[in-house]
Coordinates of C-alpha atoms in Angstrom, one line a residue:
Chain A
M1 CA -45.4 27.0 15.5
D2 CA -45.4 25.4 19.0
L3 CA -44.5 27.4 22.1
E4 CA -42.1 24.6 22.9
A5 CA -40.1 25.5 19.8
L6 CA -39.4 29.0 21.2
R7 CA -35.9 29.5 22.4
V8 CA -35.9 30.6 26.0
D9 CA -32.8 31.7 27.9
E10 CA -31.2 29.9 30.8
R11 CA -33.9 31.3 33.1
G12 CA -36.6 30.0 30.8
L13 CA -37.5 33.5 29.7
I14 CA -38.0 35.2 26.3
P15 CA -38.0 39.0 25.7
V16 CA -41.3 40.5 24.6
I17 CA -41.5 43.9 22.7
V18 CA -44.9 45.4 23.2
Q19 CA -46.2 47.6 20.5
D20 CA -49.5 49.6 20.1
A21 CA -51.4 47.9 17.3
E22 CA -53.2 51.1 16.4
N23 CA -50.2 53.5 15.8
G24 CA -47.1 51.4 16.0
Q25 CA -45.7 53.1 19.2
V26 CA -43.4 50.9 21.2
L27 CA -45.0 50.8 24.6
M28 CA -42.8 48.6 26.8
F29 CA -40.5 45.7 27.1
A30 CA -41.1 42.7 29.3
W31 CA -40.2 39.0 29.8
A32 CA -42.3 35.9 29.3
N33 CA -42.0 32.3 30.1
R34 CA -44.0 29.5 28.5
A35 CA -46.6 29.5 31.3
S36 CA -47.2 33.2 30.8
L37 CA -47.5 32.7 27.0
E38 CA -50.0 29.9 27.5
R39 CA -52.1 32.2 29.7
T40 CA -51.8 35.0 27.2
L41 CA -53.0 32.9 24.3
A42 CA -55.8 31.3 26.3
G43 CA -57.1 34.6 27.7
G44 CA -56.2 37.2 25.1
R45 CA -54.6 39.5 27.7
M46 CA -50.9 39.9 28.0
V47 CA -49.3 37.9 30.9
Y48 CA -45.6 38.3 31.7
W49 CA -43.1 36.9 34.1
S50 CA -42.1 39.5 36.7
R51 CA -38.4 39.0 37.4
S52 CA -38.5 41.2 40.5
R53 CA -41.5 39.5 42.0
Q54 CA -40.7 36.1 40.5
E55 CA -44.4 35.5 39.6
L56 CA -46.8 35.6 36.7
W57 CA -48.1 39.1 36.1
R58 CA -51.2 39.8 34.1
K59 CA -50.8 43.4 33.0
G60 CA -53.7 45.5 34.2
D61 CA -54.9 43.3 37.2
T62 CA -53.8 46.0 39.6
S63 CA -53.5 49.1 37.3
C64 CA -56.5 48.4 35.2
H65 CA -54.2 49.1 32.2
A66 CA -54.9 45.8 30.5
Q67 CA -53.3 44.8 27.2
H68 CA -55.4 42.9 24.7
L69 CA -53.4 40.8 22.3
V70 CA -53.9 41.7 18.6
E71 CA -51.0 39.7 17.1
L72 CA -48.1 37.8 18.4
L73 CA -45.0 37.6 16.2
V74 CA -41.7 35.8 16.6
D75 CA -38.3 36.8 15.2
C76 CA -36.1 34.9 12.7
D77 CA -34.1 33.3 15.5
E78 CA -37.3 32.3 17.5
D79 CA -35.9 33.9 20.6
V80 CA -37.7 37.3 20.7
L81 CA -41.4 38.0 20.6
L82 CA -43.3 41.1 19.3
A83 CA -46.8 41.6 20.8
R84 CA -49.1 44.0 19.1
V85 CA -51.7 45.0 21.5
H86 CA -54.7 47.2 22.3
Q87 CA -53.5 49.2 25.3
N88 CA -56.0 50.4 27.9
G89 CA -54.7 53.7 29.4
A90 CA -51.0 53.9 30.1
A91 CA -48.5 51.1 29.5
C92 CA -45.9 52.6 31.9
H93 CA -46.2 52.5 35.7
T94 CA -45.3 56.2 35.7
G95 CA -48.6 57.0 33.9
A96 CA -47.0 57.6 30.6
R97 CA -48.5 56.0 27.6
S98 CA -45.1 54.4 26.7
C99 CA -42.2 53.5 28.9
F100 CA -39.9 55.1 26.3
F101 CA -40.5 58.8 27.0
R102 CA -36.9 60.0 27.5
S103 CA -34.7 60.8 24.6
L104 CA -30.9 60.2 25.0
A105 CA -29.8 61.4 21.6
G106 CA -31.1 62.5 18.2
T107 CA -34.3 64.1 17.2
P108 CA -37.9 63.0 18.0
A109 CA -39.1 63.9 14.5
G110 CA -41.7 61.5 13.3
R111 CA -42.3 59.7 16.5
Chain B
M1 CA -28.4 61.3 30.9
D2 CA -25.0 59.7 31.0
L3 CA -24.4 56.2 29.5
E4 CA -22.9 55.3 32.9
A5 CA -26.4 55.7 34.4
L6 CA -27.9 53.0 32.2
R7 CA -28.6 49.8 34.0
V8 CA -26.8 46.9 32.3
D9 CA -27.3 43.3 33.2
E10 CA -24.7 41.0 34.8
R11 CA -23.0 40.6 31.4
G12 CA -22.8 44.4 31.0
L13 CA -25.5 44.3 28.3
I14 CA -28.7 46.2 27.7
P15 CA -31.5 45.2 25.3
V16 CA -32.0 47.4 22.2
I17 CA -35.4 47.5 20.4
V18 CA -34.8 48.8 16.8
Q19 CA -37.6 50.6 15.1
D20 CA -37.9 52.1 11.6
A21 CA -38.1 55.8 12.2
E22 CA -40.2 56.3 9.0
N23 CA -43.1 53.9 9.6
G24 CA -42.8 52.6 13.1
Q25 CA -42.2 49.0 12.1
V26 CA -40.2 47.0 14.7
L27 CA -37.2 45.8 12.8
M28 CA -35.1 43.7 15.1
F29 CA -33.8 43.2 18.7
A30 CA -30.2 43.3 19.7
W31 CA -27.9 43.8 22.7
A32 CA -25.5 46.7 23.4
N33 CA -22.8 47.3 25.9
R34 CA -21.4 50.7 26.8
A35 CA -18.6 50.5 24.3
S36 CA -21.1 49.8 21.5
L37 CA -23.3 52.7 22.6
E38 CA -20.3 55.1 22.6
R39 CA -19.4 54.0 19.1
T40 CA -23.1 54.4 18.0
L41 CA -23.3 57.9 19.4
A42 CA -19.9 58.9 18.0
G43 CA -20.5 57.6 14.5
G44 CA -24.2 57.8 14.0
R45 CA -24.5 54.1 12.9
M46 CA -25.9 51.4 15.1
V47 CA -23.2 49.2 16.8
Y48 CA -24.2 46.2 18.9
W49 CA -22.6 43.5 21.0
S50 CA -22.7 40.1 19.3
R51 CA -23.3 37.5 22.0
S52 CA -22.5 34.7 19.6
R53 CA -19.3 36.2 18.3
Q54 CA -18.4 38.0 21.5
E55 CA -17.4 41.2 19.7
L56 CA -18.6 44.6 18.7
W57 CA -20.8 44.5 15.6
R58 CA -21.5 47.5 13.5
K59 CA -24.6 46.7 11.6
G60 CA -24.1 46.8 7.8
D61 CA -20.3 46.4 7.7
T62 CA -20.7 43.0 6.0
S63 CA -24.3 43.2 4.8
C64 CA -24.3 46.8 3.6
H65 CA -27.6 47.1 5.5
A66 CA -26.5 49.9 7.8
Q67 CA -28.7 51.5 10.4
H68 CA -28.4 55.3 10.9
L69 CA -29.5 56.4 14.3
V70 CA -32.4 58.9 14.3
E71 CA -33.3 58.9 18.0
L72 CA -32.2 56.9 21.0
L73 CA -34.7 56.5 23.8
V74 CA -34.4 54.9 27.2
D75 CA -37.3 53.3 29.2
C76 CA -38.6 54.3 32.6
D77 CA -36.3 51.8 34.4
E78 CA -33.2 52.8 32.4
D79 CA -32.6 49.2 31.5
V80 CA -34.0 49.0 27.9
L81 CA -33.2 51.1 24.9
L82 CA -35.3 52.0 21.8
A83 CA -33.4 53.0 18.7
R84 CA -35.3 54.7 16.0
V85 CA -33.3 54.3 12.8
H86 CA -33.1 54.8 9.1
Q87 CA -32.6 51.2 7.8
N88 CA -30.7 50.6 4.6
G89 CA -32.3 47.5 2.9
A90 CA -33.2 44.6 5.1
A91 CA -32.7 44.5 8.9
C92 CA -33.0 40.7 9.0
H93 CA -30.2 38.4 7.9
T94 CA -32.9 36.4 6.0
G95 CA -33.4 39.3 3.7
A96 CA -36.7 40.3 5.2
R97 CA -37.1 44.0 6.1
S98 CA -38.0 43.0 9.7
C99 CA -36.9 40.0 11.8
F100 CA -40.5 39.8 13.0
F101 CA -42.1 38.3 9.9
R102 CA -43.8 35.2 11.4
S103 CA -47.1 35.4 13.2
L104 CA -47.8 33.0 16.0
A105 CA -51.3 34.2 16.9
G106 CA -53.9 36.9 16.1
T107 CA -54.5 38.9 13.0
P108 CA -52.0 41.1 11.1
A109 CA -54.5 43.8 10.6
G110 CA -52.9 47.2 10.8
R111 CA -49.3 46.1 10.6

């Protein structure tokens, strides 16, 4: 499958779910554009599009918490990506391993 | 945390990553609004906002593939949700267990 075939939104962006390849933990959520995906595939490290800074953002360049791509999957509609990664250190800017550390409802059994 | 505190986008929507609570597999990606979250929390079954049909969509009402909420988490920025669910049957409309069944790059080791 060609990156050109991916369905991006009106901003040229596609959602990326980032999952720890070792234990299946969902680490974070980000946005990519085609340029960031090309850089990711060329270099093996996750590169996103920062909507707040409006620039390419290679995860770990300032935090040292790089993400090494293990597998990149696309969903049935070709408009969402799932990146399975080796995460160095914390995925979250708060220092937490995962950005999803607050429970709103239910029980954390099995997480 | 109150649902009112969640940061929705300009359409009133928030992304939802849906994960199998049993084995950690990422099943699908959808969008919710506050009304769908209220229905989800009240009834215990996942309710989304269908962007294509522009209506609330309780997963499984036509497919029988209901999703029972186990835990709902919010990310550090309060603008993305992670729903850990018990999935009846297939999450994907293709009949696949997960919508993420196509690999674009890398190796599926460990999935």
